[in-house]
Short mmCIF file of C-alpha atoms and ligand atoms in Angstrom, two decimals:
data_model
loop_
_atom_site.label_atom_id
_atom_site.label_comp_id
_atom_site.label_asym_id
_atom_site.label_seq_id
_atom_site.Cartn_x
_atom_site.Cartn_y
_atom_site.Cartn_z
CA UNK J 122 -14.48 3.02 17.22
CA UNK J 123 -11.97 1.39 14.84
CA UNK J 124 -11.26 -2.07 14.97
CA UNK J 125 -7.56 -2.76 13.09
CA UNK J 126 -5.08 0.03 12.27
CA UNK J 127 -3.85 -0.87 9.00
CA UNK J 128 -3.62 2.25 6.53
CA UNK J 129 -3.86 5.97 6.75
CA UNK J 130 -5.55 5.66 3.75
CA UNK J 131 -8.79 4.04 5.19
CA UNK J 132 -8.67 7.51 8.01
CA UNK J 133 -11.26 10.10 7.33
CA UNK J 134 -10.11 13.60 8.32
CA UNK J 135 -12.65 13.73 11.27
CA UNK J 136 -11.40 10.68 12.72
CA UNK J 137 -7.81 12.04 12.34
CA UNK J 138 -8.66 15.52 13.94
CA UNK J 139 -10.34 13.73 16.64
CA UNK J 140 -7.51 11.34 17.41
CA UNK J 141 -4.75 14.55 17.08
CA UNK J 142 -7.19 16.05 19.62
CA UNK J 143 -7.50 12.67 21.99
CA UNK J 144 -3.27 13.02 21.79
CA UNK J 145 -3.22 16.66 22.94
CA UNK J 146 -5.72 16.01 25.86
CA UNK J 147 -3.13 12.97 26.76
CA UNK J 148 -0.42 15.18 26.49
CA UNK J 149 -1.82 17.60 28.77
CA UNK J 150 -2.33 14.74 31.45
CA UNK J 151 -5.93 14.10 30.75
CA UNK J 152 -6.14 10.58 30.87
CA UNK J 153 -7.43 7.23 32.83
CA UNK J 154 -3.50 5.99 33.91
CA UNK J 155 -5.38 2.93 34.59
CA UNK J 156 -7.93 2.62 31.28
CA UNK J 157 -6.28 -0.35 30.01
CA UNK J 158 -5.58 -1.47 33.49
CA UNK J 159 -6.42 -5.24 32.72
CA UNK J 160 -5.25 -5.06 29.19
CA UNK J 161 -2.50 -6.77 27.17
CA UNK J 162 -0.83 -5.93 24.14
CA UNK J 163 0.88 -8.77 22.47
CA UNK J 164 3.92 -7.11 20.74
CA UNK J 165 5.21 -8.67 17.55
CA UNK J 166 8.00 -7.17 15.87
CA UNK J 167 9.20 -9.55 12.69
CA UNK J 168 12.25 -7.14 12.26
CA UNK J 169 14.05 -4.61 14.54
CA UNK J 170 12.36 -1.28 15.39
CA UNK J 171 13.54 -0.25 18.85
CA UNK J 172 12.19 3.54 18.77
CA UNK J 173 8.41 1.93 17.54
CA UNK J 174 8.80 -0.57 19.61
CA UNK J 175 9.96 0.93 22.74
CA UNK J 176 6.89 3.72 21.97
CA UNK J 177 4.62 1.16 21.88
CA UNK J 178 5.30 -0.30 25.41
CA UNK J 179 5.64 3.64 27.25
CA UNK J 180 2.31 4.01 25.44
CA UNK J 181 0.95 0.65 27.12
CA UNK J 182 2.76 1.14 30.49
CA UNK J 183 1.12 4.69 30.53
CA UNK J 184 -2.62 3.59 30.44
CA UNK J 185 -1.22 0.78 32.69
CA UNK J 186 -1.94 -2.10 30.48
CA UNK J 187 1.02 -4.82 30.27
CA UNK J 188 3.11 -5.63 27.27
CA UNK J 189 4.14 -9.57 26.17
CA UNK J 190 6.64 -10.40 23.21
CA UNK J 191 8.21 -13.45 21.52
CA UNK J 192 11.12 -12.64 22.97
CA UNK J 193 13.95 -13.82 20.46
CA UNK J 194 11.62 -16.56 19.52
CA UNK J 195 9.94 -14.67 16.68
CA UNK J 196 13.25 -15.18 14.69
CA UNK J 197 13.48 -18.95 15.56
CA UNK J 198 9.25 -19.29 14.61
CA UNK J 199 10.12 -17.58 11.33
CA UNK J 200 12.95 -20.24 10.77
CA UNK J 201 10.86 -23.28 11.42
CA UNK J 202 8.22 -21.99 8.62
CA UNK J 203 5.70 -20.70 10.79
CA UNK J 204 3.36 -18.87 8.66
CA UNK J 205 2.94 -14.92 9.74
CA UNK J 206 -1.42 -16.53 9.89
CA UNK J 207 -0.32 -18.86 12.24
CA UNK J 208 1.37 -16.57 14.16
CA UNK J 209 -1.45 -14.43 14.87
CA UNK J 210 -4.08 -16.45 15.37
CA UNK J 211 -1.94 -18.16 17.95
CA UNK J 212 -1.21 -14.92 19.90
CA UNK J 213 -4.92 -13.78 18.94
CA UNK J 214 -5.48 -15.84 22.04
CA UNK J 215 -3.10 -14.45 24.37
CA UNK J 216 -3.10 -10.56 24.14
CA UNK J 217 -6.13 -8.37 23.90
CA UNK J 218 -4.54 -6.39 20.54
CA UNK J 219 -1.40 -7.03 18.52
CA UNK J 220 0.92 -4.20 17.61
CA UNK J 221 2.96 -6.00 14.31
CA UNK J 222 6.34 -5.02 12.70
CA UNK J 223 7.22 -7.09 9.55
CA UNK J 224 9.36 -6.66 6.57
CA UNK J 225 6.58 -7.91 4.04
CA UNK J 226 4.12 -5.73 2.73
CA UNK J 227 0.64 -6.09 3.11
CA UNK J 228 1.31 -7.74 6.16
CA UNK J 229 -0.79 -6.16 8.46
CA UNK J 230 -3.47 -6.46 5.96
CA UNK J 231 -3.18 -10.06 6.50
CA UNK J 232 -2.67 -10.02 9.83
CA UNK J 233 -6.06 -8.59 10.41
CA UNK J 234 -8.09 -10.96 8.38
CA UNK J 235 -7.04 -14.05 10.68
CA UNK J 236 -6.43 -11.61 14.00
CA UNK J 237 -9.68 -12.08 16.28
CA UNK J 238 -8.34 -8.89 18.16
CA UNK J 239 -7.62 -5.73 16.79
CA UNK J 240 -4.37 -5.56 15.55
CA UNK J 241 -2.04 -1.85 14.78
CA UNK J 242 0.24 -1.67 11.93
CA UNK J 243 3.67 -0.71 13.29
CA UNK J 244 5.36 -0.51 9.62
CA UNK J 245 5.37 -3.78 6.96
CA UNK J 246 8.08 -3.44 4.97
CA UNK J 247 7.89 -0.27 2.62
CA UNK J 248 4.54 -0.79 3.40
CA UNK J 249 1.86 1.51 5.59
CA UNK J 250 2.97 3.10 8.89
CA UNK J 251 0.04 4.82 10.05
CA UNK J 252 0.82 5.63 13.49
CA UNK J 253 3.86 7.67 12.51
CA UNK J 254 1.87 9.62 9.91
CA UNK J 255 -0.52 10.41 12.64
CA UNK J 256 2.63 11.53 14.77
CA UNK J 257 3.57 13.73 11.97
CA UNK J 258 0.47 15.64 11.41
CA UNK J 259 0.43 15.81 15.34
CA UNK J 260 3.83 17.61 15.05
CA UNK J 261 2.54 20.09 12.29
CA UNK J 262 -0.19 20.38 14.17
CA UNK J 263 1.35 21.86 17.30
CA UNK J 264 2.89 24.58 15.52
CA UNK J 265 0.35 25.68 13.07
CA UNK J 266 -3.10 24.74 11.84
CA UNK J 267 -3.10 22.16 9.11
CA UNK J 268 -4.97 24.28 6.60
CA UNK J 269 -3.59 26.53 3.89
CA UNK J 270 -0.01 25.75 4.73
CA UNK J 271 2.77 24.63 2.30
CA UNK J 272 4.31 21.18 3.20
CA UNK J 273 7.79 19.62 1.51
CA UNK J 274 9.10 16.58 1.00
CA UNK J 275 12.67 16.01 0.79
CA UNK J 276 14.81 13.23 0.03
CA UNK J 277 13.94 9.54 -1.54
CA UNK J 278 10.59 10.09 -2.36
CA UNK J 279 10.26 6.47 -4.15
CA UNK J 280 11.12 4.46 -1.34
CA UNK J 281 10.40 6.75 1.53
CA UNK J 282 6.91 5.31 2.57
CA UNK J 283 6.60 7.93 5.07
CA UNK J 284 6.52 10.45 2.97
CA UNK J 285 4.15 9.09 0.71
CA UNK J 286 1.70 8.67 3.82
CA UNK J 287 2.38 12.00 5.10
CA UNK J 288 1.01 13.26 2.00
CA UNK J 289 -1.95 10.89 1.38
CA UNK J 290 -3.15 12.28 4.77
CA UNK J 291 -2.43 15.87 3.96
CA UNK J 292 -5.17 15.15 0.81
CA UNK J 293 -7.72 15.56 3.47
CA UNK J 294 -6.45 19.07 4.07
CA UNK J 295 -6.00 22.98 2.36
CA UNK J 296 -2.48 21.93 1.71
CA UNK J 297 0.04 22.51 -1.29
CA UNK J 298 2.87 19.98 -1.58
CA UNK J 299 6.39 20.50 -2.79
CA UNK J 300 8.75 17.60 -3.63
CA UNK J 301 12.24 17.70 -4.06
CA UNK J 302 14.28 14.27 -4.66
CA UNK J 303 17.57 13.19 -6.54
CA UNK J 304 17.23 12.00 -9.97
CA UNK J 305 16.12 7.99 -9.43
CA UNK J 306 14.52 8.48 -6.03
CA UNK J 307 11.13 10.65 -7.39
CA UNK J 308 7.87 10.04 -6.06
CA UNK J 309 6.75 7.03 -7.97
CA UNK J 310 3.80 8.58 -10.98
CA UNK J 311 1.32 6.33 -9.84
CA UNK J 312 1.39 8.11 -6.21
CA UNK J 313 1.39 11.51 -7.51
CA UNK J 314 -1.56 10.85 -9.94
CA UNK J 315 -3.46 9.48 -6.86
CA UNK J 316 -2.51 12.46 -4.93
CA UNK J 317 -3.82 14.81 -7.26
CA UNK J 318 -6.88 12.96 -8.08
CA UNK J 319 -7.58 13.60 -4.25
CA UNK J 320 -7.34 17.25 -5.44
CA UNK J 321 -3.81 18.20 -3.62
CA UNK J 322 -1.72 20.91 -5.55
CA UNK J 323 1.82 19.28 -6.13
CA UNK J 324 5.08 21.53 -6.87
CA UNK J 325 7.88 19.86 -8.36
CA UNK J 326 11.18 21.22 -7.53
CA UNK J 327 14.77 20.61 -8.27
CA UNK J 328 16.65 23.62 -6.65
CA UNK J 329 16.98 23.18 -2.95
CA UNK J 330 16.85 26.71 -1.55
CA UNK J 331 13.89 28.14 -3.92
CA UNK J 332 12.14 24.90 -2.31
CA UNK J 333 13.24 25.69 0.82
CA UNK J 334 12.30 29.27 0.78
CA UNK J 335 8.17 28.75 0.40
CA UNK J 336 7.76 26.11 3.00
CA UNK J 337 5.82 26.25 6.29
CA UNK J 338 7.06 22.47 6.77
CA UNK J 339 10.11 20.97 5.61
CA UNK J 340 9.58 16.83 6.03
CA UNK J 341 13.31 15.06 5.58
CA UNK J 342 13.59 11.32 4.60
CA UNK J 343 17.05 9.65 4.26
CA UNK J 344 18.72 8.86 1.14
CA UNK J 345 19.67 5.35 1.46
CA UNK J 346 23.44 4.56 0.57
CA UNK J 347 22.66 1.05 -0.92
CA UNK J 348 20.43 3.01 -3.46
CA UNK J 349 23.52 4.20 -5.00
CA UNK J 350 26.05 2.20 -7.19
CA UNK J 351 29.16 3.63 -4.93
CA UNK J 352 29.81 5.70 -1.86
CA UNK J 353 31.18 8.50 -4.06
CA UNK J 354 28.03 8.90 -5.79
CA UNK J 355 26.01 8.97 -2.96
CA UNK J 356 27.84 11.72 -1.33
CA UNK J 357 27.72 13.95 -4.34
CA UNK J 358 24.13 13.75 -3.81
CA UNK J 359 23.66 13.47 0.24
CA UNK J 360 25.54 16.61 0.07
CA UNK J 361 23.54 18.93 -2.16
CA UNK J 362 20.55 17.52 -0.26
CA UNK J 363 21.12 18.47 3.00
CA UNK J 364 19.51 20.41 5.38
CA UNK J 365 21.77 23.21 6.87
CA UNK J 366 21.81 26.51 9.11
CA UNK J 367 23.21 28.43 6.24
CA UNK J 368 19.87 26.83 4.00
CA UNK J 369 17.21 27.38 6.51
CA UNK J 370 18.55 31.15 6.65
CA UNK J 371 16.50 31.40 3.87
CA UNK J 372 13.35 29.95 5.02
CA UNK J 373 10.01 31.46 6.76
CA UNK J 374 10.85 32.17 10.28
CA UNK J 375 8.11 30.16 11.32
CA UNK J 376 8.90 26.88 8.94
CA UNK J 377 9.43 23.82 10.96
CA UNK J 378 11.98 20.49 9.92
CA UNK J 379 10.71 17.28 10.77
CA UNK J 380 12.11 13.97 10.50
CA UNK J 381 10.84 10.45 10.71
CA UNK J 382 14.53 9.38 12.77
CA UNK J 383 17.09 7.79 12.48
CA UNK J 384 19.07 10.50 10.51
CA UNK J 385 22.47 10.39 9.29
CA UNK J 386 23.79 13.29 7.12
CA UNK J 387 20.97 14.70 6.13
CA UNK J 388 20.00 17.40 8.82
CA UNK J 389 23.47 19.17 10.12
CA UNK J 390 23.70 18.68 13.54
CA UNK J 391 24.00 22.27 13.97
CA UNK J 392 20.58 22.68 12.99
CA UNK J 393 19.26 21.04 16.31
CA UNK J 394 19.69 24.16 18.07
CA UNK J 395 17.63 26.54 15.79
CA UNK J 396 13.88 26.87 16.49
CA UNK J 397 13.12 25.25 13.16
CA UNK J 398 14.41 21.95 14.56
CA UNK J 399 11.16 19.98 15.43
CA UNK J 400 11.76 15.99 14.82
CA UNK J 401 13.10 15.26 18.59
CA UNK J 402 9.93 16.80 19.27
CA UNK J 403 8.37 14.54 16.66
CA UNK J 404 9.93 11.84 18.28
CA UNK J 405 8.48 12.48 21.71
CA UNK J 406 5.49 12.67 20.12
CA UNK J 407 5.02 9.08 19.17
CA UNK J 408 3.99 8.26 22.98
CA UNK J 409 0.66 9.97 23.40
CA UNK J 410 -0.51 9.56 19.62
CA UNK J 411 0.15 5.70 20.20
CA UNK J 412 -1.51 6.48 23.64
CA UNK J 413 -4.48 7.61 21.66
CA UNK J 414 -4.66 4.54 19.31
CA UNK J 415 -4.51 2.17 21.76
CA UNK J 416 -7.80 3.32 23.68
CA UNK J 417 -9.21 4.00 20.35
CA UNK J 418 -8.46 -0.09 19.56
CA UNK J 419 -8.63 -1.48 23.38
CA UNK J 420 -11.05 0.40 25.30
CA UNK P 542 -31.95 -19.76 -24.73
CA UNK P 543 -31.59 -22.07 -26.88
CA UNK P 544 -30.58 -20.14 -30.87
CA UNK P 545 -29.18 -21.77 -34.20
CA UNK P 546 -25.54 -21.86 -34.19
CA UNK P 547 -25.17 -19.70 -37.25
CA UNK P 548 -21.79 -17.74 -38.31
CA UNK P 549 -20.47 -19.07 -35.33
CA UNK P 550 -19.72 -22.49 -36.00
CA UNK P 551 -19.25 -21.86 -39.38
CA UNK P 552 -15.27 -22.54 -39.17
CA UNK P 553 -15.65 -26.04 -37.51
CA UNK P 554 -19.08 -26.61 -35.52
CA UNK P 555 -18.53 -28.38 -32.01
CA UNK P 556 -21.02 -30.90 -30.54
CA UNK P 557 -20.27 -30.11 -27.15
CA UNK P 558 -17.97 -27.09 -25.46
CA UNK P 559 -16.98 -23.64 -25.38
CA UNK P 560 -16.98 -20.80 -28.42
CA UNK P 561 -15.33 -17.82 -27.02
CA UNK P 562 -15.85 -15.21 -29.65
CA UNK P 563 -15.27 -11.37 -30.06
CA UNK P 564 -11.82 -11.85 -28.65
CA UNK P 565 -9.17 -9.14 -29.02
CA UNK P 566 -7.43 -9.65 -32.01
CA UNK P 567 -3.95 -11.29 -31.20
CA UNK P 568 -4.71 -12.62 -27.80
CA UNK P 569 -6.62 -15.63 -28.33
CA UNK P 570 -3.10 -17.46 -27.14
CA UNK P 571 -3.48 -15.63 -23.88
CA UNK P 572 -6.69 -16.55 -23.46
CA UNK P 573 -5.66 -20.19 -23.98
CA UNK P 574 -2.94 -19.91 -21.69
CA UNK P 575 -5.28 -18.29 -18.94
CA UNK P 576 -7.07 -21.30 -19.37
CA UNK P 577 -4.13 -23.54 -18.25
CA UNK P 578 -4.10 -25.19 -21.90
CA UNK P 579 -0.68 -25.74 -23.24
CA UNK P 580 1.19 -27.93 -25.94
CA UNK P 581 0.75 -30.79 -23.07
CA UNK P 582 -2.75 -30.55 -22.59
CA UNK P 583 -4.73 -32.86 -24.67
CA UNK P 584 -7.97 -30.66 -25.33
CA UNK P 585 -9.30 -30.72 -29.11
CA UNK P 586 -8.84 -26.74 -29.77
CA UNK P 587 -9.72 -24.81 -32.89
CA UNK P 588 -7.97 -21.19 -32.77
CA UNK P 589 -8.90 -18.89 -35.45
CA UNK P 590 -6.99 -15.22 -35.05
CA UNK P 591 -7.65 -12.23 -36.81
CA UNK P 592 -11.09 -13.29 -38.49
CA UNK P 593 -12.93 -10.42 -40.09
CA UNK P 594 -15.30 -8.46 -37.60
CA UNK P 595 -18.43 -6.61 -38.30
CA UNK P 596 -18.02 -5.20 -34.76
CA UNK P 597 -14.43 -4.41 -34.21
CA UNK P 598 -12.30 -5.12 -37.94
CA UNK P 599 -10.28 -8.17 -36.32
CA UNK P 600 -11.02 -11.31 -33.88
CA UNK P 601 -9.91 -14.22 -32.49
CA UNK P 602 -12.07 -17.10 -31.61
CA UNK P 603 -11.28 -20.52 -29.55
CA UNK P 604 -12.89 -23.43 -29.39
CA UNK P 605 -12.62 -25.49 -27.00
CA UNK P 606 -14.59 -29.13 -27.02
CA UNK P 607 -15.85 -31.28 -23.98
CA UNK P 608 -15.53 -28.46 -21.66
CA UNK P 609 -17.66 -25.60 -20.15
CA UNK P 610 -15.87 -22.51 -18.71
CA UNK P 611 -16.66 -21.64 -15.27
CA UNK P 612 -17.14 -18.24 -14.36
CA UNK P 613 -13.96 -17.66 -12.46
CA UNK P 614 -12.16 -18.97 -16.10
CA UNK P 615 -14.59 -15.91 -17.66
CA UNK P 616 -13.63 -13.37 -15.40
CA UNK P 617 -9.72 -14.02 -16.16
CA UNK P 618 -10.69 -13.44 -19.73
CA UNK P 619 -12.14 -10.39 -19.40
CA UNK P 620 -8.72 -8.90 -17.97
CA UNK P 621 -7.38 -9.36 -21.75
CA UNK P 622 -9.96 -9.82 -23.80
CA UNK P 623 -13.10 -7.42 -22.39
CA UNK P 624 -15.39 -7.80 -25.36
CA UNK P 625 -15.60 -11.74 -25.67
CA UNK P 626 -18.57 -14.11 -25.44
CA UNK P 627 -18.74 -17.22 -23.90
CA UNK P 628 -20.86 -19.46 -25.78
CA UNK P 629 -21.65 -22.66 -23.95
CA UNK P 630 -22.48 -25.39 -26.89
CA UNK P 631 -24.21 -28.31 -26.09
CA UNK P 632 -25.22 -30.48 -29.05
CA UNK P 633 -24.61 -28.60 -31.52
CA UNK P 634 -26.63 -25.72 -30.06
CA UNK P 635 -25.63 -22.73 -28.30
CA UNK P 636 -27.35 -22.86 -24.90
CA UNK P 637 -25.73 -20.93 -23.22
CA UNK P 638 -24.40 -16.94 -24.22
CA UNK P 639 -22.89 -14.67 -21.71
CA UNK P 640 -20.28 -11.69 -22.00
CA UNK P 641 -17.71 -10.95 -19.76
CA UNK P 642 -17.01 -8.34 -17.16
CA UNK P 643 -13.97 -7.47 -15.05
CA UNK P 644 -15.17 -8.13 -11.63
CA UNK P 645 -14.39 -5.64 -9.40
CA UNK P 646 -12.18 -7.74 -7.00
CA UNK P 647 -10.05 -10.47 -8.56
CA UNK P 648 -9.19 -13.60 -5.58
CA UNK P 649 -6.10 -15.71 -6.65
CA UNK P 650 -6.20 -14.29 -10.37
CA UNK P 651 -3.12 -12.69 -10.88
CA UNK P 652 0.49 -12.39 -8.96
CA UNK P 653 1.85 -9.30 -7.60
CA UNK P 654 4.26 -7.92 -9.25
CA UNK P 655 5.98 -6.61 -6.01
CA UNK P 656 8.46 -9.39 -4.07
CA UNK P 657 8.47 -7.69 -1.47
CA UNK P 658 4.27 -8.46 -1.31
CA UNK P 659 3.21 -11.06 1.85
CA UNK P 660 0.96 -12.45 -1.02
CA UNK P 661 3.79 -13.87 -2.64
CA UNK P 662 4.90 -16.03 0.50
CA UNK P 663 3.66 -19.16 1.48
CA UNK P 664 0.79 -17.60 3.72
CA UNK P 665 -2.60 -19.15 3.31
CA UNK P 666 -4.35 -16.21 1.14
CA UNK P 667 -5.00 -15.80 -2.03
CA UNK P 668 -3.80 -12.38 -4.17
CA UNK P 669 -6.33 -10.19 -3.85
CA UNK P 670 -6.95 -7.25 -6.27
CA UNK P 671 -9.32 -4.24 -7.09
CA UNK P 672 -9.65 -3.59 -10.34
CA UNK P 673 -9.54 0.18 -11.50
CA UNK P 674 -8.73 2.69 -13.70
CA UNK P 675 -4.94 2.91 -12.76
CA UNK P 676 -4.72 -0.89 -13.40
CA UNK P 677 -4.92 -3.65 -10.80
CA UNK P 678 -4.46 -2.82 -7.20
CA UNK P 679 -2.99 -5.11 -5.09
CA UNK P 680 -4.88 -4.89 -1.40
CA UNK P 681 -2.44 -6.39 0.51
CA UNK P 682 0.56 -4.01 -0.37
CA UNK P 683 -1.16 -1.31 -2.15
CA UNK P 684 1.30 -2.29 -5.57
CA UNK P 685 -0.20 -1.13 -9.06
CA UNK P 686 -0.19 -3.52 -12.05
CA UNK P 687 -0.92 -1.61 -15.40
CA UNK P 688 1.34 -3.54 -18.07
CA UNK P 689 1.76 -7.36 -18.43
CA UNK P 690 -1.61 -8.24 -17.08
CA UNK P 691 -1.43 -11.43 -19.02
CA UNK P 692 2.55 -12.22 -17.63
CA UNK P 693 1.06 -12.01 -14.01
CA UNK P 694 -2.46 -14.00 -14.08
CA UNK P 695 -1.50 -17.10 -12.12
ZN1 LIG W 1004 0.95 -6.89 -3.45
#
């Protein structure tokens, strides 16, 4: 039993495999509806994440535990100068675990060094976001084993934490990772050393449809306008970097695209149709894998 | 412990203080500012830089009189400087010699270089950072720092 939820990094692979499996087993309807019956999950989100957020709660209401928030007063406690310490060890006292959301990295970290409950990283800044890595490999996971497959990464690679965690957890597995970003938005050196030290094969690409063509996953990020000095510029490259039906022609029949949501331009909206199309999937997902971390925490 | 001062003292012997030898050539000014000594501080210093080295060709040596270095102070040093030794001088003698190591977690040592780092903001921690072969890694926000050690040590 785990006590914080911080990092994928700190998640062996037979803790992973064994929360993937407590998420299928929930997802088949195997589960206490009243485990966390007398439990309460204080829910602090330091900056909007409705989709996380709203997760969060189904996940809570499922096991029939009860949710409390700072309503709009986590804005106005951030205004006075509350410190983000303060904070928790305040609502330490309330709630039996805290689910956080904050733009500062690290700040889960924190969080659980003056927490005296368990407390479950729902994204800090750029930072970790471990529960939707775990929703990720769940998604994979559904449609193939996660050994000796190849797994993509499209998109900003430097900012797009996601992607970076995605892979960090894929370490623990037979995979071989391909990247393709635009010029500017690589995967930062530092993570692909790490990555490789873990012994991961990385693939470098820069042509989108010989990257496309040797995937068994295909993970899409967004490309962020305000990384771009004007909207022109960004278009030249959203364009060339989009996922299409006339691309994924040329993939495996079997390959799936996933995305973390919100998307704007980069899948075609056509694609939802096609069998490939996995991320509202992905999105449903995020109930029983939260589902699964919250007994894992709580009970 | 106690051993004659020797070569050591040889440019201008202390009564009491710090000799903090074997320091990479050309950062003994780092090591002073590490220290918090500036132009305003009103410790009696002798810097010598680039002094000839059996060991390693060059070296810098400080001197600092009226005041002993406490080990957090050494373990800053050995970020920039890892081959120095502290010699602890007490009249006249050296009493005390030790070397330096990196520790392998530094607490409240040096910033992170990322703003966007909850150990930059007014929180009640201190930085907090493993030290390994990539560089220093931050443990709040998982940041890297390999260059500018010395710009970042608070
Ligand atoms: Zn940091």
């Amino acid at each position: 039993m785990r006590q914080h939820i911080i990092s994928i990094k700190e998640f062996e692979k037979a803790e992973i495999d064994a929360l993937l499996d407590r998420a299928a087993a929930i997802d088949e309807g195997n589960y206490d509806h009243k485990a966390l019956e007398d439990r309460i999950l204080g829910v602090l989100f330091f900056e909007p994440s409705t989709r996380t957020r709203m997760s969060f709660e189904a996940a809570m209401a499922r096991l029939g535990g009860a949710c409390i928030d700072m309503g709009g007063v986590e804005a106005s406690s951030v205004v006075k100068g509350e410190t983000l310490a303060d904070t928790i060890r305040v609502v330490s006292g309330y709630a039996d675990a805290i689910v956080l959301r904050h733009p500062k990295e690290g700040a889960a970290q924190l969080a659980s060094e003056f927490a005296s409950v368990p407390v479950l990283n729902a994204g800090d800044g750029a930072g970790q976001h471990p529960s939707q890595t775990l929703i990720d490999l769940y998604t994979i996971r559904q449609a193939m084993p996660l050994e000796g497959i190849d797994v993509g990464l499209l998109g900003d690679l430097r900012y797009g934490r996601t992607a970076h965690s995605l892979a960090y957890a894929l370490t623990q597995y037979d995979v071989t990772i391909h990247t393709l970003a635009p010029e500017g938005l690589e995967m930062p050196p530092n993570v692909v050393e790490e990555l490789r030290e873990r012994g991961v094969e990385i693939v470098v690409h820069d042509e989108i449809k010989e990257f496309t063509r040797g995937l068994d996953v295909m993970y899409v990020t967004r490309i962020q306008r305000e990384r771009f000095p004007d909207s022109a510029s960004y278009y030249a490259v959203a364009s060339s970097y989009r996922v299409t039906p006339e691309l994924l022609a040329g993939a495996r029949e079997q390959m799936i695209v996933l995305h973390p949501l919100p998307r704007v331009d980069e899948i075609d909206p056509r694609v939802d149709a096609l069998p490939h199309a996995k991320y509202f999937q992905q999105a449903r997902n995020g109930v029983p894998i939260r589902m699964a971390l919250l007994l894992e925490v709580m009970r | 412990m106690k051993e004659e001062p020797g070569v050591l003292l040889q440019i201008s012997p202390i009564r009491n203080g710090t000799v903090i030898d074997h320091i990479t050539a050309g950062e003994a000014l780092n090591v002073l500012k590490i220290l918090g000594i500036t132009g305003t501080t009103d410790e009696c210093l002798s810097i010598a830089t680039n002094v000839a080295s059996e060991k390693s060709g060059k070296k810098d040596i400080v001197k600092i009189e009226e005041r002993e270095l406490c080990a957090e102070e050494v373990d800053r040093i050995a970020l920039i400087a890892p081959h120095a030794t502290i010699n602890i001088i007490r009249d006249y003698l050296v009493c005390e010699k030790m070397g330096v190591e990196i520790p392998q977690v530094l607490l409240g040592v040096v910033r992170c270089p990322n703003p966007g780092c909850i150990s930059n903001t007014n929180e009640p921690i201190k930085s907090r950072f493993e030290v390994t072969k990539r560089g220093l890694h931050c443990l709040y926000c998982d940041w890297y720092l390999k260059d500018d050690i010395p710009g970042h040590i608070i």
